[in-house]
Each structure stands twice: as structure tokens, then as C-alpha cells.
Amino acid sequence: MVMNRLLAIVGAICVCKSTVAGETNASLATVAMLQRAVQVVPAPRQLAWQQREVEVFFHFGLNTMTQQEWGSGKESAALFNPKKLDAGQWCSAAKLIGAQGVVLVCKHHDGFCLWPSATTDYSVRNSPWREGKGDLVRELSEACRAAGMKFGVYLSPADRHQPSFGTPAYNDVYRAQLRELLTGYGEISEVWMDGAFPDGKAETVDFPSFYRLVRELQPNAVIVSKGPDVRWVGNEGGSAREAEWNVVPLATDPEHFSWPNMQGRNLGGRDVIQNATHLYWYPAVANLPLDFDWFWDPQSEKRVKSLHDLQKIYELSVGRNAGLLLNLAPNREGLIPGSDVSALQSFGRWITDSFGTNLVEGVVAERSTDSTGNTEIVYRLPRPRYVTTLMVGEDITQGQRVESFKVDLLDADKWHQCGQGSTIGWKRLVRWQPQRAEAVRIRITGTRADPRLRFAGLYAAKW
Ligand code: FUL
């Protein structure tokens, strides 16, 4: 299934100073291990996902009407009647933060389907909404396409309404629902398979057969969370690890996919990969609600995150090599509340104001190697500026390589260090108090192989 992404063969071994920066005596075994790790690269669908960076989750359904986080599956479908629902308004809200895609919770753990599924009576078809003729999956997928955003689906593997849930027969129901979603609504960019099972009963769920079906019907879709393409970052606070590795070991071969401990502190450091039999490209997504809860309720709506919180979340997710999936909770009328829209407006404006102007745009990098093998990259500003933030990214099609780096600024002909970081991956942000700079220098102090940067930018972002 996913064997093509496993590069288990140790390639040509090159023992030279620059192979492992700062380590003139790296052992052959270490060099071979690191070479092997950097040969693991993203599949095209994973690369496309990583490029999207910021996406929006929508949790909406019967839970919204009953103000619950986990419905029992017994609530009446007659309660679903969001009279003002406007999928275009949802997309406009997502666009405020530059979201490149959305993921709709099409069925949560209660089993209520937001599309008129042939597999169950528990759906919009038996609700008063649009006189039983509504299909929210259709409305939102079309609105996303019109807005130029990708559309993904969350289909809970747990289902409190289905009598067969907890038996092998349920797998047929789930596959039939997947088939409806993956064949009836055009391109689907991702499929979220949640790992939560409110009443247990996970044992009989046949995940591998679900993955095969997604690959067959939507080969470009990433399977996320309890899936083999993108892993949950391990918390719902929007915070990736200081060292967030995309290459992680698996206990078994990818055909028999086994999850690493997604909440582990160190998933891919040298000590973790050194004895690994299987290495695997498995990037992280940080998902969290803009309000307090996943589904709307009046109290949660009042606890919308502040701009300060959102800046921190951006720094610790997108700025640490993870995707950010920010949840919006439409209200009972089917609209994103005004307080959420205001928060998104300020967050989006801050992103654009902060990172819209790269002060070293178009500057040619001066690259050199110091006596210990460390790579140094210098960008000279056209004129001195007060700066606060470095944004840097690796060319991950060449693997993830950088293990540590330092950032220096040149002021009055003197270099001084203003920040540092460990891994880079797709994107890394490093920030400091405003300082005058004539040039910025990135010193790669630890790397698994010759570093390949894709991008570096310097900003006067206000934090
Ligand atoms: C969790 C679920 O139980 C929550 O309700 C929510 O959907 C979140 C994204 O994942 O596991």
C-alpha cells in the first residue's frame, strides 16, 4: 500500500566533513543511519498537504443543536434545522486566515450524517433542514471549490447510532459511507479518521481496508490522524515539538501500519531512529478549536482565543514544521459567529502584515562552510532595518536534514546571536526582540546531510 514511501536501502555512503556538520569523527554507522533517514521523503499527496500549511476544520451537526461535544446517537434528527446556513459564509471566514483547505466533520461519533447517506436513516434527509432535501457535504464542497480551497472529510470510525458498531459488520457500513463521500463530491483532499472511541469497541474496526478504499477512490487524498499520511501532533493546544521530525520509526513494515506513540516527546531524534528497522515519512498536524470546544455552544463562543494566543499557536505549529488545522464551530443557525469572524480577521491581518514583506526578498544568499564543516548562509539587507523574525524552510523533497541551527544579526559590523532552533523541516520561525540588522546569518550547527534550504525570509513581524 505505502511501501513505495519506505526507502529502506542504505545509499552510497559519503564520509566527508560536511555530511554531518560539526562532527569530524562521526562513525560509519552514524553516517549510514543518517543517510538512510534523509532518503525518506514525502509522497506527492503529503507534500501537497504540507504546502497548504493552514486549514480550517468545521465541527457542526446534531451536537450543535443539542450543545454537546459527544452526542449519544439517540438525539432526534428532527432537531437539525440550521435556518440560515450559508456555506459561502463559512468559506469566507476560512479565507480570512488564508486557509488553503477545509475539513468538514461529515459524521461525528453520534453517527448523524450531514449528507443523505443511503446507509442510514440518521441523516439530514430525516431532518426539517431544507425540507429533508439538504446535503451539506455538497453545499460546502461546492462553496470551497468556488473559493479556491481544497475540501476534505472527517468520517468518525466510531458510531454510536449504528447497531452494528462494535461488530465486523460495521466495516461494510463505514466503507459504504466512505465510498459515497469519495465518489459523489469531486476531489477530496484529505480523509480524517479520528482515533477517539467514546465507548471503546475499536478492536473490530478494519482500518487497513478503509485505507485501501481511499487509495483506490482518491489516491491524492491524505489520510490523517488515525491514518498513515499525517499524524496527530499529540495535543489539542496547537503546539508542535521543539524538534518536530517528519521521519519516524515504525515498529512494523508500512503494510502493517503501526502507530508511533503520537504523544511521545521525541519521535525522530538520532537516539530514536538508530535501531529502527522501518523509517517512515509522517508529518504532524496541530488541530485545535478557535473557541473552547469543538462544537458550538454559547459559553464556548465567549472563549474565543485572543490574537496573542493565536500568534503563539502560529509560532508553535506552522513555525515548528506542523500543519495548523483551526476549528470553527458554526452556530445553531448555521453561521460562523461574529466573535469568531472578528478573531479570524485580526489573526489573518496579523499573518499578512507580519509575513507579507520579506526584507531579504531577492537578495542572493552567500553560502560558505566554516572550519568545522558547518554551513553558513548570509543575507545582506538592502538597508539596515529593525527585525524580529526569521522564517526558514528546507527542501523536504530532499528529506529532512537540519538538526540544529543558530541565527545571528550583523549590526555596526559585529555579529551577535539573536536566536536558535533545532529542526526546520517545511517551515521554522525564530523570533527575538526588535534588533537593528545589516545582515542575517544562519549557521547550521547540526545536520544529517548537506543542508538543502528552500527558503529564508527576514521580517519585522510584531509579536
Ligand atoms: C477528537 C474527538 O473526540 C473530538 O470530538 C474532535 O472531533 C477532535 C477533532 O477529535 O478525538
PDB file of C-alpha atoms in Angstrom, residues 18 141 161 181 235 243 265 310 322 342 405 407 416 419 427 436 438 457 463:
ATOM      1  CA  SER A  18      30.055  18.344   5.580  1.00  0.00           C
ATOM      2  CA  SER A 141     -17.658  21.223  -1.229  1.00  0.00           C
ATOM      3  CA  HIS A 161     -26.076   5.196  16.318  1.00  0.00           C
ATOM      4  CA  LEU A 181     -18.173  10.676   0.194  1.00  0.00           C
ATOM      5  CA  ASN A 235      -2.139  17.664  21.844  1.00  0.00           C
ATOM      6  CA  ALA A 243      12.295  19.204  17.428  1.00  0.00           C
ATOM      7  CA  ARG A 265       8.346  13.725  23.435  1.00  0.00           C
ATOM      8  CA  LEU A 310      -3.297  32.764  18.007  1.00  0.00           C
ATOM      9  CA  ALA A 322       3.404  21.251  11.579  1.00  0.00           C
ATOM     10  CA  SER A 342     -13.524  39.144  14.275  1.00  0.00           C
ATOM     11  CA  PHE A 405      20.970  25.996  13.760  1.00  0.00           C
ATOM     12  CA  VAL A 407      20.724  32.856  13.839  1.00  0.00           C
ATOM     13  CA  HIS A 416      25.692  38.668  17.544  1.00  0.00           C
ATOM     14  CA  GLY A 419      18.121  33.078  18.177  1.00  0.00           C
ATOM     15  CA  LYS A 427       8.937  25.771   7.932  1.00  0.00           C
ATOM     16  CA  ARG A 436      18.803  46.548  14.121  1.00  0.00           C
ATOM     17  CA  GLU A 438      22.511  44.953   8.345  1.00  0.00           C
ATOM     18  CA  GLY A 457      12.953  35.287   4.938  1.00  0.00           C
ATOM     19  CA  TRP A 463       4.569  39.748  18.228  1.00  0.00           C
TER      20      TRP A 463
END
